[in-house]
PDB file of C-alpha atoms in Angstrom:
ATOM      1  CA  UNK A 377      17.417  -9.051 -11.282  1.00 66.00           C
ATOM      2  CA  UNK A 378      14.557  -6.830 -10.086  1.00 66.00           C
ATOM      3  CA  UNK A 379      16.319  -3.622  -9.001  1.00 71.00           C
ATOM      4  CA  UNK A 380      16.665  -0.459 -11.102  1.00 68.00           C
ATOM      5  CA  UNK A 381      17.837  -1.566 -14.556  1.00 68.00           C
ATOM      6  CA  UNK A 382      17.317  -5.209 -13.509  1.00 71.00           C
ATOM      7  CA  UNK A 383      17.110  -8.032 -16.022  1.00 68.00           C
ATOM      8  CA  UNK A 384      13.494  -8.981 -15.247  1.00 65.00           C
ATOM      9  CA  UNK A 385      12.259  -5.435 -15.731  1.00 65.00           C
ATOM     10  CA  UNK A 386      13.609  -5.226 -19.307  1.00 65.00           C
ATOM     11  CA  UNK A 387      10.897  -4.488 -21.890  1.00 65.00           C
ATOM     12  CA  UNK A 388      11.324  -7.737 -23.846  1.00 63.00           C
ATOM     13  CA  UNK A 389      10.590  -9.802 -20.711  1.00 62.00           C
ATOM     14  CA  UNK A 390      12.107 -13.182 -19.894  1.00 58.00           C
ATOM     15  CA  UNK A 391      10.641 -14.770 -23.057  1.00 56.00           C
ATOM     16  CA  UNK A 392      13.107 -12.639 -25.053  1.00 55.00           C
ATOM     17  CA  UNK A 393      15.963 -14.607 -23.486  1.00 51.00           C
ATOM     18  CA  UNK A 394      14.914 -18.165 -22.758  1.00 54.00           C
ATOM     19  CA  UNK A 395      12.161 -20.661 -23.406  1.00 58.00           C
ATOM     20  CA  UNK A 396      10.313 -22.027 -20.430  1.00 64.00           C
ATOM     21  CA  UNK A 397       7.780 -24.847 -20.579  1.00 58.00           C
ATOM     22  CA  UNK A 398       5.088 -22.141 -20.785  1.00 61.00           C
ATOM     23  CA  UNK A 399       6.582 -20.764 -24.002  1.00 62.00           C
ATOM     24  CA  UNK A 400       7.298 -24.228 -25.439  1.00 53.00           C
ATOM     25  CA  UNK A 401       3.674 -25.288 -25.825  1.00 62.00           C
ATOM     26  CA  UNK A 402       0.072 -24.435 -24.887  1.00 79.00           C
ATOM     27  CA  UNK A 403      -0.130 -28.064 -23.735  1.00 84.00           C
ATOM     28  CA  UNK A 404       1.677 -26.973 -20.562  1.00 87.00           C
ATOM     29  CA  UNK A 405      -1.036 -24.426 -19.672  1.00 89.00           C
ATOM     30  CA  UNK A 406      -3.678 -27.033 -20.555  1.00 88.00           C
ATOM     31  CA  UNK A 407      -2.037 -29.476 -18.111  1.00 91.00           C
ATOM     32  CA  UNK A 408      -2.050 -26.789 -15.378  1.00 93.00           C
ATOM     33  CA  UNK A 409      -5.743 -26.153 -16.165  1.00 93.00           C
ATOM     34  CA  UNK A 410      -6.371 -29.888 -15.653  1.00 92.00           C
ATOM     35  CA  UNK A 411      -4.491 -29.759 -12.342  1.00 95.00           C
ATOM     36  CA  UNK A 412      -6.584 -26.735 -11.273  1.00 96.00           C
ATOM     37  CA  UNK A 413      -9.791 -28.616 -12.135  1.00 95.00           C
ATOM     38  CA  UNK A 414      -8.630 -31.694 -10.165  1.00 95.00           C
ATOM     39  CA  UNK A 415      -7.750 -29.420  -7.222  1.00 96.00           C
ATOM     40  CA  UNK A 416     -11.183 -27.739  -7.407  1.00 96.00           C
ATOM     41  CA  UNK A 417     -12.909 -31.134  -7.440  1.00 95.00           C
ATOM     42  CA  UNK A 418     -10.899 -32.307  -4.422  1.00 95.00           C
ATOM     43  CA  UNK A 419     -11.950 -29.128  -2.572  1.00 96.00           C
ATOM     44  CA  UNK A 420     -15.639 -29.569  -3.478  1.00 94.00           C
ATOM     45  CA  UNK A 421     -15.625 -26.829  -6.126  1.00 93.00           C
ATOM     46  CA  UNK A 422     -15.407 -23.745  -3.858  1.00 93.00           C
ATOM     47  CA  UNK A 423     -16.935 -20.472  -5.115  1.00 92.00           C
ATOM     48  CA  UNK A 424     -13.740 -18.542  -4.486  1.00 93.00           C
ATOM     49  CA  UNK A 425     -11.238 -20.825  -6.237  1.00 97.00           C
ATOM     50  CA  UNK A 426      -7.863 -19.088  -6.600  1.00 98.00           C
ATOM     51  CA  UNK A 427      -5.135 -19.671  -9.176  1.00 98.00           C
ATOM     52  CA  UNK A 428      -1.936 -17.965  -8.020  1.00 98.00           C
ATOM     53  CA  UNK A 429       0.980 -17.806 -10.498  1.00 97.00           C
ATOM     54  CA  UNK A 430       4.167 -16.906  -8.603  1.00 97.00           C
ATOM     55  CA  UNK A 431       6.768 -15.301 -10.860  1.00 93.00           C
ATOM     56  CA  UNK A 432       4.163 -14.746 -13.569  1.00 92.00           C
ATOM     57  CA  UNK A 433       6.476 -13.091 -16.118  1.00 89.00           C
ATOM     58  CA  UNK A 434       4.146 -11.375 -18.563  1.00 90.00           C
ATOM     59  CA  UNK A 435       1.113 -13.443 -17.590  1.00 93.00           C
ATOM     60  CA  UNK A 436       1.581 -16.062 -20.329  1.00 92.00           C
ATOM     61  CA  UNK A 437       0.746 -19.093 -18.168  1.00 93.00           C
ATOM     62  CA  UNK A 438      -2.384 -17.562 -16.610  1.00 95.00           C
ATOM     63  CA  UNK A 439      -3.620 -16.445 -20.040  1.00 94.00           C
ATOM     64  CA  UNK A 440      -3.147 -20.009 -21.327  1.00 93.00           C
ATOM     65  CA  UNK A 441      -4.823 -21.630 -18.310  1.00 94.00           C
ATOM     66  CA  UNK A 442      -7.863 -19.328 -18.484  1.00 94.00           C
ATOM     67  CA  UNK A 443      -8.182 -20.118 -22.198  1.00 92.00           C
ATOM     68  CA  UNK A 444      -7.965 -23.872 -21.536  1.00 91.00           C
ATOM     69  CA  UNK A 445     -10.591 -23.982 -18.768  1.00 91.00           C
ATOM     70  CA  UNK A 446     -13.811 -25.156 -20.366  1.00 75.00           C
ATOM     71  CA  UNK A 447     -16.287 -26.363 -17.815  1.00 71.00           C
ATOM     72  CA  UNK A 448     -17.579 -23.189 -16.211  1.00 79.00           C
ATOM     73  CA  UNK A 449     -15.039 -23.231 -13.383  1.00 89.00           C
ATOM     74  CA  UNK A 450     -15.048 -19.785 -11.747  1.00 91.00           C
ATOM     75  CA  UNK A 451     -11.483 -18.725 -10.942  1.00 96.00           C
ATOM     76  CA  UNK A 452      -9.786 -15.712  -9.405  1.00 97.00           C
ATOM     77  CA  UNK A 453      -6.444 -15.488 -11.170  1.00 98.00           C
ATOM     78  CA  UNK A 454      -3.532 -13.724  -9.481  1.00 98.00           C
ATOM     79  CA  UNK A 455      -0.252 -12.894 -11.230  1.00 97.00           C
ATOM     80  CA  UNK A 456       2.485 -12.441  -8.610  1.00 97.00           C
ATOM     81  CA  UNK A 457       5.202 -10.411 -10.322  1.00 94.00           C
ATOM     82  CA  UNK A 458       7.454  -7.418  -9.683  1.00 89.00           C
ATOM     83  CA  UNK A 459       7.600  -6.274 -13.298  1.00 88.00           C
ATOM     84  CA  UNK A 460       4.813  -3.948 -14.469  1.00 90.00           C
ATOM     85  CA  UNK A 461       1.464  -5.295 -15.666  1.00 94.00           C
ATOM     86  CA  UNK A 462       1.624  -5.739 -19.441  1.00 91.00           C
ATOM     87  CA  UNK A 463      -0.775  -3.742 -21.603  1.00 93.00           C
ATOM     88  CA  UNK A 464      -3.762  -5.648 -22.931  1.00 94.00           C
ATOM     89  CA  UNK A 465      -3.641  -8.433 -20.343  1.00 95.00           C
ATOM     90  CA  UNK A 466      -6.924 -10.244 -19.638  1.00 95.00           C
ATOM     91  CA  UNK A 467      -8.761  -8.017 -17.104  1.00 95.00           C
ATOM     92  CA  UNK A 468      -9.695 -11.122 -15.082  1.00 95.00           C
ATOM     93  CA  UNK A 469      -6.030 -11.431 -14.026  1.00 97.00           C
ATOM     94  CA  UNK A 470      -5.180  -9.503 -10.857  1.00 98.00           C
ATOM     95  CA  UNK A 471      -1.583  -8.186 -10.856  1.00 97.00           C
ATOM     96  CA  UNK A 472      -0.041  -8.316  -7.371  1.00 98.00           C
ATOM     97  CA  UNK A 473       3.417  -7.998  -5.798  1.00 95.00           C
ATOM     98  CA  UNK A 474       2.929 -10.767  -3.201  1.00 96.00           C
ATOM     99  CA  UNK A 475       0.868 -13.958  -3.127  1.00 97.00           C
ATOM    100  CA  UNK A 476      -2.555 -13.175  -1.606  1.00 98.00           C
ATOM    101  CA  UNK A 477      -3.011 -14.712   1.843  1.00 97.00           C
ATOM    102  CA  UNK A 478      -5.860 -16.951   2.962  1.00 97.00           C
ATOM    103  CA  UNK A 479      -6.870 -18.310  -0.450  1.00 97.00           C
ATOM    104  CA  UNK A 480      -8.123 -21.740  -1.508  1.00 97.00           C
ATOM    105  CA  UNK A 481      -7.001 -23.339  -4.752  1.00 98.00           C
ATOM    106  CA  UNK A 482      -3.788 -23.845  -6.738  1.00 98.00           C
ATOM    107  CA  UNK A 483      -0.542 -21.939  -6.241  1.00 98.00           C
ATOM    108  CA  UNK A 484       1.850 -22.573  -9.135  1.00 97.00           C
ATOM    109  CA  UNK A 485       5.473 -21.404  -9.285  1.00 97.00           C
ATOM    110  CA  UNK A 486       7.138 -22.227 -12.605  1.00 93.00           C
ATOM    111  CA  UNK A 487      10.857 -21.363 -12.578  1.00 91.00           C
ATOM    112  CA  UNK A 488      10.470 -18.981  -9.655  1.00 94.00           C
ATOM    113  CA  UNK A 489      12.621 -20.567  -6.952  1.00 96.00           C
ATOM    114  CA  UNK A 490      15.733 -20.650  -9.177  1.00 92.00           C
ATOM    115  CA  UNK A 491      15.676 -16.834  -9.097  1.00 88.00           C
ATOM    116  CA  UNK A 492      15.387 -16.551  -5.313  1.00 93.00           C
ATOM    117  CA  UNK A 493      18.975 -15.491  -4.505  1.00 92.00           C
ATOM    118  CA  UNK A 494      21.251 -17.881  -2.644  1.00 95.00           C
ATOM    119  CA  UNK A 495      24.766 -17.617  -1.268  1.00 97.00           C
ATOM    120  CA  UNK A 496      27.451 -19.793  -2.821  1.00 97.00           C
ATOM    121  CA  UNK A 497      29.984 -21.662  -0.694  1.00 98.00           C
ATOM    122  CA  UNK A 498      33.356 -22.948  -1.916  1.00 98.00           C
ATOM    123  CA  UNK A 499      35.847 -25.182  -0.120  1.00 98.00           C
ATOM    124  CA  UNK A 500      39.146 -23.343   0.418  1.00 98.00           C
ATOM    125  CA  UNK A 501      42.660 -24.923   0.258  1.00 97.00           C
ATOM    126  CA  UNK A 502      42.358 -25.885   3.957  1.00 97.00           C
ATOM    127  CA  UNK A 503      39.080 -27.772   3.375  1.00 97.00           C
ATOM    128  CA  UNK A 504      36.909 -25.031   4.938  1.00 97.00           C
ATOM    129  CA  UNK A 505      33.696 -23.953   3.137  1.00 98.00           C
ATOM    130  CA  UNK A 506      33.741 -20.168   2.646  1.00 98.00           C
ATOM    131  CA  UNK A 507      31.260 -17.696   1.175  1.00 98.00           C
ATOM    132  CA  UNK A 508      31.997 -16.728  -2.432  1.00 98.00           C
ATOM    133  CA  UNK A 509      31.987 -12.938  -2.845  1.00 97.00           C
ATOM    134  CA  UNK A 510      31.470 -11.316  -6.253  1.00 96.00           C
ATOM    135  CA  UNK A 511      32.308  -7.872  -7.649  1.00 94.00           C
ATOM    136  CA  UNK A 512      30.046  -5.915 -10.012  1.00 91.00           C
ATOM    137  CA  UNK A 513      32.192  -7.113 -12.942  1.00 93.00           C
ATOM    138  CA  UNK A 514      31.723 -10.780 -11.997  1.00 93.00           C
ATOM    139  CA  UNK A 515      35.186 -11.347 -10.447  1.00 96.00           C
ATOM    140  CA  UNK A 516      35.011 -13.687  -7.451  1.00 96.00           C
ATOM    141  CA  UNK A 517      36.980 -14.148  -4.259  1.00 97.00           C
ATOM    142  CA  UNK A 518      36.497 -16.183  -1.088  1.00 98.00           C
ATOM    143  CA  UNK A 519      35.115 -14.457   2.000  1.00 98.00           C
ATOM    144  CA  UNK A 520      34.555 -15.676   5.545  1.00 98.00           C
ATOM    145  CA  UNK A 521      33.774 -19.259   6.577  1.00 98.00           C
ATOM    146  CA  UNK A 522      30.178 -20.487   6.392  1.00 98.00           C
ATOM    147  CA  UNK A 523      28.753 -20.658   9.939  1.00 98.00           C
ATOM    148  CA  UNK A 524      25.482 -20.962  11.836  1.00 98.00           C
ATOM    149  CA  UNK A 525      22.241 -21.838  10.054  1.00 98.00           C
ATOM    150  CA  UNK A 526      23.944 -21.800   6.633  1.00 98.00           C
ATOM    151  CA  UNK A 527      26.570 -24.303   7.789  1.00 98.00           C
ATOM    152  CA  UNK A 528      23.825 -26.478   9.279  1.00 98.00           C
ATOM    153  CA  UNK A 529      21.901 -26.354   5.982  1.00 98.00           C
ATOM    154  CA  UNK A 530      24.990 -27.426   4.014  1.00 98.00           C
ATOM    155  CA  UNK A 531      25.723 -30.255   6.439  1.00 97.00           C
ATOM    156  CA  UNK A 532      22.185 -31.584   6.086  1.00 97.00           C
ATOM    157  CA  UNK A 533      21.381 -30.938   2.421  1.00 98.00           C
ATOM    158  CA  UNK A 534      24.625 -30.418   0.513  1.00 97.00           C
ATOM    159  CA  UNK A 535      27.562 -31.879   2.437  1.00 96.00           C
ATOM    160  CA  UNK A 536      30.774 -30.630   0.820  1.00 96.00           C
ATOM    161  CA  UNK A 537      33.850 -32.823   0.866  1.00 93.00           C
ATOM    162  CA  UNK A 538      37.252 -31.424   1.882  1.00 94.00           C
ATOM    163  CA  UNK A 539      38.513 -31.107  -1.705  1.00 97.00           C
ATOM    164  CA  UNK A 540      39.383 -27.476  -2.553  1.00 97.00           C
ATOM    165  CA  UNK A 541      37.121 -25.915  -5.184  1.00 97.00           C
ATOM    166  CA  UNK A 542      33.995 -27.957  -4.401  1.00 97.00           C
ATOM    167  CA  UNK A 543      30.926 -25.715  -4.339  1.00 98.00           C
ATOM    168  CA  UNK A 544      27.432 -25.709  -2.923  1.00 97.00           C
ATOM    169  CA  UNK A 545      24.536 -23.268  -3.211  1.00 98.00           C
ATOM    170  CA  UNK A 546      22.961 -22.644   0.197  1.00 98.00           C
ATOM    171  CA  UNK A 547      19.244 -23.077  -0.476  1.00 98.00           C
ATOM    172  CA  UNK A 548      17.902 -21.813   2.846  1.00 98.00           C
ATOM    173  CA  UNK A 549      16.345 -18.623   1.358  1.00 97.00           C
ATOM    174  CA  UNK A 550      14.447 -20.785  -1.143  1.00 98.00           C
ATOM    175  CA  UNK A 551      13.211 -23.148   1.556  1.00 98.00           C
ATOM    176  CA  UNK A 552      11.917 -20.110   3.446  1.00 98.00           C
ATOM    177  CA  UNK A 553      10.400 -18.450   0.353  1.00 97.00           C
ATOM    178  CA  UNK A 554       8.581 -21.677  -0.524  1.00 98.00           C
ATOM    179  CA  UNK A 555       7.288 -22.159   3.034  1.00 98.00           C
ATOM    180  CA  UNK A 556       5.952 -18.566   2.989  1.00 97.00           C
ATOM    181  CA  UNK A 557       4.233 -19.148  -0.371  1.00 98.00           C
ATOM    182  CA  UNK A 558       2.639 -22.416   0.795  1.00 98.00           C
ATOM    183  CA  UNK A 559       1.440 -20.705   3.996  1.00 97.00           C
ATOM    184  CA  UNK A 560      -0.725 -18.312   1.927  1.00 98.00           C
ATOM    185  CA  UNK A 561      -3.001 -21.257   1.030  1.00 98.00           C
ATOM    186  CA  UNK A 562      -5.827 -22.123   3.420  1.00 97.00           C
ATOM    187  CA  UNK A 563      -6.412 -25.290   1.423  1.00 97.00           C
ATOM    188  CA  UNK A 564      -5.450 -26.706  -1.951  1.00 98.00           C
ATOM    189  CA  UNK A 565      -2.229 -27.502  -3.721  1.00 98.00           C
ATOM    190  CA  UNK A 566       1.078 -25.652  -4.098  1.00 98.00           C
ATOM    191  CA  UNK A 567       3.405 -26.661  -6.950  1.00 98.00           C
ATOM    192  CA  UNK A 568       6.981 -25.565  -7.652  1.00 97.00           C
ATOM    193  CA  UNK A 569       8.502 -26.501 -11.011  1.00 95.00           C
ATOM    194  CA  UNK A 570      12.207 -25.980 -11.592  1.00 94.00           C
ATOM    195  CA  UNK A 571      15.616 -27.166 -12.664  1.00 90.00           C
ATOM    196  CA  UNK A 572      16.360 -29.327  -9.658  1.00 92.00           C
ATOM    197  CA  UNK A 573      18.748 -31.821  -8.111  1.00 93.00           C
ATOM    198  CA  UNK A 574      18.511 -34.155  -5.142  1.00 92.00           C
ATOM    199  CA  UNK A 575      20.888 -34.898  -2.280  1.00 92.00           C
ATOM    200  CA  UNK A 576      22.332 -37.937  -4.076  1.00 91.00           C
ATOM    201  CA  UNK A 577      23.154 -36.033  -7.272  1.00 91.00           C
ATOM    202  CA  UNK A 578      24.216 -32.533  -6.251  1.00 95.00           C
ATOM    203  CA  UNK A 579      26.573 -31.092  -8.882  1.00 93.00           C
ATOM    204  CA  UNK A 580      30.090 -30.926  -7.355  1.00 95.00           C
ATOM    205  CA  UNK A 581      30.789 -27.362  -8.520  1.00 95.00           C
ATOM    206  CA  UNK A 582      27.281 -25.946  -8.213  1.00 95.00           C
ATOM    207  CA  UNK A 583      25.026 -24.685 -11.003  1.00 93.00           C
ATOM    208  CA  UNK A 584      25.356 -20.882 -10.910  1.00 94.00           C
ATOM    209  CA  UNK A 585      25.095 -19.594 -14.480  1.00 92.00           C
ATOM    210  CA  UNK A 586      24.123 -16.551 -16.521  1.00 91.00           C
ATOM    211  CA  UNK A 587      21.883 -16.512 -19.605  1.00 86.00           C
ATOM    212  CA  UNK A 588      21.516 -13.864 -22.260  1.00 85.00           C
ATOM    213  CA  UNK A 589      19.435 -14.299 -25.440  1.00 80.00           C
ATOM    214  CA  UNK A 590      19.313 -18.066 -24.956  1.00 78.00           C
ATOM    215  CA  UNK A 591      23.076 -18.494 -24.492  1.00 86.00           C
ATOM    216  CA  UNK A 592      25.018 -19.409 -21.389  1.00 90.00           C
ATOM    217  CA  UNK A 593      27.202 -16.480 -20.256  1.00 92.00           C
ATOM    218  CA  UNK A 594      29.344 -15.623 -17.247  1.00 93.00           C
ATOM    219  CA  UNK A 595      27.054 -14.708 -14.316  1.00 93.00           C
ATOM    220  CA  UNK A 596      27.917 -10.996 -14.032  1.00 92.00           C
ATOM    221  CA  UNK A 597      25.518  -9.199 -11.639  1.00 90.00           C
ATOM    222  CA  UNK A 598      24.956  -6.109 -13.800  1.00 88.00           C
ATOM    223  CA  UNK A 599      21.326  -6.615 -14.893  1.00 86.00           C
ATOM    224  CA  UNK A 600      22.170  -7.520 -18.498  1.00 86.00           C
ATOM    225  CA  UNK A 601      21.740 -11.280 -18.053  1.00 87.00           C
ATOM    226  CA  UNK A 602      19.600 -13.723 -16.145  1.00 86.00           C
ATOM    227  CA  UNK A 603      21.464 -15.256 -13.209  1.00 89.00           C
ATOM    228  CA  UNK A 604      20.146 -18.548 -11.993  1.00 90.00           C
ATOM    229  CA  UNK A 605      21.052 -21.626  -9.982  1.00 93.00           C
ATOM    230  CA  UNK A 606      19.197 -24.930  -9.890  1.00 93.00           C
ATOM    231  CA  UNK A 607      17.023 -25.705  -6.885  1.00 96.00           C
ATOM    232  CA  UNK A 608      17.476 -28.260  -4.101  1.00 97.00           C
ATOM    233  CA  UNK A 609      13.742 -29.020  -4.260  1.00 97.00           C
ATOM    234  CA  UNK A 610      14.121 -31.862  -1.754  1.00 97.00           C
ATOM    235  CA  UNK A 611      15.249 -29.309   0.846  1.00 98.00           C
ATOM    236  CA  UNK A 612      12.275 -27.042   0.067  1.00 98.00           C
ATOM    237  CA  UNK A 613       9.791 -29.874   0.497  1.00 97.00           C
ATOM    238  CA  UNK A 614       7.619 -29.658   3.602  1.00 97.00           C
ATOM    239  CA  UNK A 615       6.237 -32.796   5.295  1.00 96.00           C
ATOM    240  CA  UNK A 616       3.930 -34.809   3.027  1.00 95.00           C
ATOM    241  CA  UNK A 617       5.300 -33.346  -0.206  1.00 97.00           C
ATOM    242  CA  UNK A 618       5.585 -35.330  -3.429  1.00 97.00           C
ATOM    243  CA  UNK A 619       8.629 -34.907  -5.688  1.00 96.00           C
ATOM    244  CA  UNK A 620       8.590 -36.116  -9.272  1.00 94.00           C
ATOM    245  CA  UNK A 621       9.991 -35.300 -12.693  1.00 91.00           C
ATOM    246  CA  UNK A 622       8.109 -33.065 -15.128  1.00 87.00           C
ATOM    247  CA  UNK A 623       7.963 -36.089 -17.441  1.00 87.00           C
ATOM    248  CA  UNK A 624       5.961 -38.053 -14.851  1.00 87.00           C
ATOM    249  CA  UNK A 625       3.928 -35.063 -13.640  1.00 90.00           C
ATOM    250  CA  UNK A 626       2.765 -34.198 -17.170  1.00 87.00           C
ATOM    251  CA  UNK A 627       2.070 -37.854 -18.036  1.00 86.00           C
ATOM    252  CA  UNK A 628      -0.227 -37.928 -14.989  1.00 87.00           C
ATOM    253  CA  UNK A 629      -2.005 -34.907 -16.521  1.00 85.00           C
ATOM    254  CA  UNK A 630      -2.393 -36.489 -19.949  1.00 79.00           C
ATOM    255  CA  UNK A 631       0.647 -35.042 -21.763  1.00 76.00           C
ATOM    256  CA  UNK A 632       2.549 -38.066 -23.052  1.00 67.00           C
ATOM    257  CA  UNK A 633       4.562 -37.376 -26.211  1.00 61.00           C
ATOM    258  CA  UNK A 634       3.255 -40.602 -27.797  1.00 70.00           C
ATOM    259  CA  UNK A 635       2.781 -40.395 -31.567  1.00 70.00           C
ATOM    260  CA  UNK A 636      -0.782 -40.842 -32.877  1.00 68.00           C
ATOM    261  CA  UNK A 637      -1.661 -44.124 -34.553  1.00 74.00           C
ATOM    262  CA  UNK A 638      -1.070 -44.182 -38.312  1.00 76.00           C
ATOM    263  CA  UNK A 639      -4.604 -45.458 -38.907  1.00 79.00           C
ATOM    264  CA  UNK A 640      -5.811 -41.983 -37.932  1.00 73.00           C
ATOM    265  CA  UNK A 641      -3.850 -40.551 -40.885  1.00 75.00           C
ATOM    266  CA  UNK A 642      -6.175 -42.212 -43.385  1.00 82.00           C
ATOM    267  CA  UNK A 643      -9.426 -41.901 -41.423  1.00 83.00           C
ATOM    268  CA  UNK A 644      -8.994 -38.251 -40.290  1.00 78.00           C
ATOM    269  CA  UNK A 645      -5.877 -36.599 -41.773  1.00 80.00           C
ATOM    270  CA  UNK A 646      -6.551 -33.210 -40.147  1.00 79.00           C
ATOM    271  CA  UNK A 647      -6.840 -34.766 -36.683  1.00 74.00           C
ATOM    272  CA  UNK A 648      -3.705 -36.802 -37.396  1.00 71.00           C
ATOM    273  CA  UNK A 649      -1.632 -33.705 -38.254  1.00 73.00           C
ATOM    274  CA  UNK A 650      -2.944 -31.940 -35.158  1.00 73.00           C
ATOM    275  CA  UNK A 651      -2.137 -34.956 -32.969  1.00 68.00           C
ATOM    276  CA  UNK A 652       1.328 -35.246 -34.510  1.00 69.00           C
ATOM    277  CA  UNK A 653       2.059 -31.593 -33.724  1.00 71.00           C
ATOM    278  CA  UNK A 654       0.813 -32.067 -30.148  1.00 66.00           C
ATOM    279  CA  UNK A 655       3.021 -35.157 -29.802  1.00 70.00           C
ATOM    280  CA  UNK A 656       6.049 -33.088 -30.863  1.00 67.00           C
ATOM    281  CA  UNK A 657       5.239 -30.400 -28.310  1.00 68.00           C
ATOM    282  CA  UNK A 658       4.581 -33.047 -25.635  1.00 70.00           C
ATOM    283  CA  UNK A 659       7.912 -34.646 -26.476  1.00 71.00           C
ATOM    284  CA  UNK A 660       9.709 -31.327 -25.883  1.00 74.00           C
ATOM    285  CA  UNK A 661       7.938 -30.812 -22.549  1.00 67.00           C
ATOM    286  CA  UNK A 662       8.795 -34.341 -21.380  1.00 69.00           C
ATOM    287  CA  UNK A 663      12.242 -34.779 -23.010  1.00 73.00           C
ATOM    288  CA  UNK A 664      15.101 -36.472 -21.210  1.00 76.00           C
ATOM    289  CA  UNK A 665      18.067 -34.079 -20.761  1.00 74.00           C
ATOM    290  CA  UNK A 666      15.560 -31.296 -21.361  1.00 74.00           C
ATOM    291  CA  UNK A 667      12.360 -29.870 -19.903  1.00 64.00           C
ATOM    292  CA  UNK A 668      11.212 -33.373 -18.860  1.00 62.00           C
ATOM    293  CA  UNK A 669      14.015 -33.482 -16.274  1.00 80.00           C
ATOM    294  CA  UNK A 670      12.612 -30.490 -14.382  1.00 89.00           C
ATOM    295  CA  UNK A 671      11.482 -31.284 -10.858  1.00 92.00           C
ATOM    296  CA  UNK A 672       7.891 -30.861  -9.682  1.00 95.00           C
ATOM    297  CA  UNK A 673       7.289 -30.370  -5.960  1.00 97.00           C
ATOM    298  CA  UNK A 674       3.635 -30.926  -5.062  1.00 97.00           C
ATOM    299  CA  UNK A 675       2.587 -29.779  -1.611  1.00 98.00           C
ATOM    300  CA  UNK A 676      -1.012 -30.487  -0.642  1.00 97.00           C
ATOM    301  CA  UNK A 677      -2.529 -28.195   1.969  1.00 95.00           C
ATOM    302  CA  UNK A 678      -5.397 -30.066   3.651  1.00 89.00           C
ATOM    303  CA  UNK A 679      -8.651 -28.220   4.256  1.00 78.00           C
ATOM    304  CA  UNK A 680      -8.987 -28.170   8.042  1.00 68.00           C
ATOM    305  CA  UNK A 681     -12.302 -26.332   7.974  1.00 56.00           C
ATOM    306  CA  UNK A 682     -14.268 -29.235   6.449  1.00 49.00           C
ATOM    307  CA  UNK A 683     -13.108 -32.258   8.259  1.00 42.00           C
TER     308      UNK A 683
END
């Protein structure tokens, strides 16, 4: 994904291949701006408020959030991304390879964890979970049995039955990546947003898939397609975390998808058309069987310095 010739380093950027919530509507960035403001208020409006976007793509979300902030909130914006800084990006955005440590504010990771690589396990004909190995052309075969910490993770978070062919994606690297990201905050809120599933509804054959130009393709590891797998967000969650759907998270931030009242059409037609358009965009962001089903993991990091 990020190596020489990797998919994420391609000039068109991820937006050339798939639509995230960020691309779907500026309402998403406005909701994140609201969350940043709430976080700042809860922290007593610190002077050095940070907004850290992990997996920032081409900086679209940060650009939208900075544009949506209205009330004189001073923010240090960090784009955490391995691709090169795009030309013409807002100079207020710092472009970094790792999340800065020791900051206070909001860390936001939209569709980052699904690209943290995981190993895939498949149950063999004897009922033993084995690692799935893949060749450069995408052909798969079963390798050695899953043991140690990976086996313990599966047993706890994704117990596989004995039926041959059942699959699980071992989310330990994501749990660890998330814990490292959260640990960079001295105080504030860390949020991961992703395609997710919980222990009660793990997909029996896993979710590993490739995408190219908006279409599902075979996940061939050659850099020409995005390769992704949904996230066991419940396993990533640290103590005290809150897990909810994007539908509920955005409703809490004022993005509802409700249509404006028809009376507005006669009293203020321009406002009505604008509200109708916003309702359509809200509906896409909160849709069932769509972006609304994404999981939000909210991890508050209490400020130990002030109490």
